[in-house]
Amino acid sequence: MLTTVLVIVVISGALVLGAAWGVYWPLPKRVKGAMVAFAGGALITSLSFELFEPAVESAGLLKASLALLAGAGLFTVVDYLIDEKWGEKSGGGLLAAVTLDGVPENIAMGVALVGAGFSDVAALAASIFLSNLPEAAGGAADMKKMNWPKLKIIGLWGATAALLSAAALGGNLAVEALGDDAIAVIRAFAAGAVVASLATEVFPQAFRETHHEAGVATALGMALAFALGA
């Protein structure tokens, strides 16, 4: 449990750190884009080996694939509704989008930690940390441009971090009593939601801000995650 709490605090704390970074020391656009692409690449590797592959081994390819598609579908629907209700560039939309991105990531983190040591989930934890940092920095910087008070921005991101920490801890505690098959389905479902967030939010943002350098940054992220996992 100590390992679980430590990992959750670190990856959720990246949101507060990133928000402070974005408010007081805004990142250059190309640097932020490269960091987002790097984190996305790391998540691709981590999701494949730490979530989806174990799910396939435990529940079978068909069941894991259906759960993956269900997770991606749910994320896509909710993401669309958020864009329609708040707008992609509004402060509420930014916060809601990051919360939506973060919930499946953190639930996946909590599930991955069941029965695993720290080294077993190092790549996934590092990937989510690297994803949270520039995402919060960019969102906070955009809120600052909308003349939101600095302390309010950091407070909102702190509340988001608390919510995502609860999601990770809840995911961890909820599945401990479940069988391997159910855990596998949950892993694949969470992985699908994160894959959808990468396709619709992360990589489009990275390309807009860094253009073709995003490809190299993504490859570097994949290599780092693979090294951590190995």
C-alpha atoms as one frame of an Amber mdcrd trajectory, in Angstrom:
protein
   0.000   0.000   0.000   2.890   2.386   0.724   4.188   1.933  -2.816   0.712
   2.563  -4.210   0.236   5.796  -2.249   3.748   7.015  -3.108   3.264   6.455
  -6.838  -0.186   8.076  -6.815   1.050  11.158  -4.953   3.971  11.625  -7.331
   2.013  11.316 -10.594  -0.902  13.464  -9.373   1.469  16.013  -7.847   2.816
  16.575 -11.354  -0.436  18.415 -12.105   0.178  20.980  -9.354   3.836  21.326
 -10.309   2.900  21.730 -13.968   0.224  24.320 -13.141   2.721  26.405 -11.155
   5.172  26.062 -14.021   2.597  27.242 -16.547   1.468  30.194 -14.419   4.864
  31.557 -13.377   7.266  30.262 -16.038   5.309  29.545 -19.239   6.933  27.000
 -21.538   7.925  27.939 -25.080   5.345  26.487 -27.449   7.753  24.112 -29.214
   9.233  22.834 -25.944   5.776  22.123 -24.539   4.767  20.319 -27.713   7.898
  18.188 -27.661   7.286  17.251 -24.021   3.687  16.281 -24.804   4.819  14.110
 -27.724   7.537  12.526 -25.578   5.017  11.665 -22.866   2.601  10.285 -25.464
   5.276   7.988 -26.858   6.088   6.736 -23.388   2.420   6.022 -22.731   2.109
   3.984 -25.941   4.814   1.586 -24.798   3.610   1.443 -21.197  -0.011   0.782
 -22.122   0.980  -1.953 -24.523   3.204  -3.892 -22.119   1.821  -3.004 -18.677
  -1.915  -3.021 -19.410  -3.065  -4.504 -22.706  -0.608  -7.390 -23.048  -1.338
  -8.702 -19.516  -5.062  -8.314 -20.230  -4.773 -10.410 -23.393  -2.765 -13.087
 -21.575  -5.361 -13.306 -18.799  -8.710 -12.771 -20.556  -7.918 -13.622 -24.163
  -7.551 -11.430 -27.227 -11.254 -11.091 -28.060 -12.427 -10.052 -24.610  -9.477
  -7.706 -24.086  -9.988  -6.116 -27.510 -13.692  -5.540 -26.877 -12.888  -3.904
 -23.530 -10.225  -1.761 -25.226 -12.753  -0.568 -27.825 -15.362   0.093 -25.135
 -12.922   2.271 -23.193 -11.955   4.197 -26.316 -15.608   4.638 -27.273 -16.651
   5.951 -23.872 -13.771   8.422 -23.774 -14.608   9.673 -27.265 -18.269  10.276
 -26.427 -17.520  12.125 -23.177 -14.727  14.137 -24.819 -17.121  15.208 -27.565
 -19.755  16.288 -25.037 -17.164  18.330 -23.127 -16.078  20.110 -26.298 -19.711
  20.843 -27.189 -20.658  22.079 -23.705 -17.608  24.136 -22.708 -15.625  24.566
 -25.910 -12.089  23.336 -26.470 -10.439  26.639 -25.552 -12.442  27.682 -22.503
 -11.037  27.387 -19.014 -13.722  24.915 -17.958 -13.167  22.890 -21.094  -9.440
  22.691 -20.514  -9.882  21.562 -16.932 -12.597  19.065 -17.842 -10.512  17.678
 -20.701  -7.475  17.136 -18.496  -9.634  15.553 -15.798 -11.166  13.255 -18.407
  -7.698  12.367 -19.721  -6.386  11.794 -16.237  -9.135   9.624 -14.759  -8.534
   6.566 -16.992  -4.772   7.039 -16.705  -4.927   7.055 -12.922  -7.426   4.205
 -12.696  -5.111   2.248 -14.977  -2.228   3.116 -12.686  -4.152   1.906  -9.639
  -5.125  -1.339 -11.372  -1.570  -1.931 -12.601  -0.278  -1.603  -9.045  -2.368
  -4.542  -7.797   0.078  -7.263  -6.830   2.986  -5.431  -8.456   6.173  -3.946
  -7.094   7.352  -0.442  -7.893   9.774  -1.629 -10.560   6.940  -3.438 -12.370
   5.057  -0.209 -13.020   7.967   2.225 -13.250   7.455   2.845 -16.956   3.720
   3.503 -16.623   4.185   5.786 -13.604   6.932   7.755 -15.352   4.823   8.035
 -18.502   1.796   9.410 -16.655   4.019  11.833 -14.714   5.572  13.104 -17.940
   2.112  13.398 -19.488   0.615  15.306 -16.556   3.431  17.854 -16.305   3.230
  19.586 -19.726  -0.541  19.115 -19.951  -1.070  21.006 -16.690   1.538  23.608
 -17.650  -0.188  24.267 -20.961  -3.679  24.351 -19.466  -2.644  26.691 -16.655
  -0.870  29.007 -19.106  -4.025  29.194 -21.252  -6.130  29.980 -18.173  -3.680
  32.745 -17.259  -4.207  34.284 -20.719  -7.935  34.353 -19.926  -7.108  36.480
 -16.843  -7.907  33.795 -14.297  -6.305  34.621 -10.879  -3.060  32.714 -10.390
  -4.000  31.217  -7.038  -7.375  30.124  -8.394  -5.662  28.352 -11.289  -3.286
  26.463  -9.013  -6.124  25.679  -6.599  -8.237  24.194  -9.385  -5.366  22.036
 -10.590  -4.730  20.979  -6.991  -8.369  19.882  -6.728  -7.989  17.994 -10.005
  -4.891  16.264  -8.627  -6.873  15.211  -5.542  -9.670  13.834  -7.721  -7.262
  11.854  -9.869  -5.470  10.531  -6.791  -8.814   9.261  -5.530  -9.433   7.624
  -8.925  -6.096   5.828  -8.760  -6.583   4.692  -5.171 -10.165   3.664  -5.908
  -9.043   1.670  -8.922  -6.443  -0.055  -6.805  -8.766  -0.919  -3.916 -11.756
  -1.856  -6.064 -10.040  -4.586  -8.036  -8.115  -6.289  -5.245 -11.098  -8.512
  -4.472 -11.859  -9.278  -8.121 -10.709 -12.257 -10.124  -7.963 -12.146 -12.729
 -10.434 -12.102 -15.604 -12.269  -9.034 -14.313  -9.005  -7.229 -13.614  -7.854
  -7.966 -17.150 -11.025  -6.449 -18.616 -10.621  -3.322 -16.465  -6.991  -2.993
 -17.562  -7.971  -3.185 -21.228 -10.899  -0.770 -20.771  -8.678   1.827 -19.087
  -6.027   1.312 -21.757  -8.612   1.976 -24.469  -9.634   5.262 -22.871  -6.017
   6.408 -22.672  -5.343   5.363 -26.282  -8.316   7.480 -27.383  -7.017  10.450
 -25.401  -3.637  10.096 -27.109  -5.235  10.052 -30.556  -7.696  12.899 -30.030
  -5.927  15.210 -27.582  -2.234  14.506 -27.003  -0.715  13.917 -30.430  -2.803
  16.565 -32.245  -1.621  19.126 -29.679   1.992  18.003 -30.039   1.866  18.281
 -33.827   0.264  21.734 -33.709   3.041  23.033 -31.490   6.146  21.254 -32.805
   5.098  19.931 -36.218   7.462  17.229 -37.440   9.754  17.282 -34.382   6.886
  15.555 -32.589   7.783  12.309 -34.361  11.293  12.222 -32.924  10.059  13.200
 -29.450   7.452  10.419 -29.562  10.102   7.851 -30.532  12.340   9.006 -27.674
   9.449   8.609 -25.229   8.764   5.090 -26.470  12.431   4.152 -26.083  12.605
   5.523 -22.525   9.459   3.688 -21.438  10.729   0.451 -22.930  14.055   0.895
 -21.084  12.255   1.527 -17.780  10.011  -1.476 -18.320  12.988  -3.690 -19.116
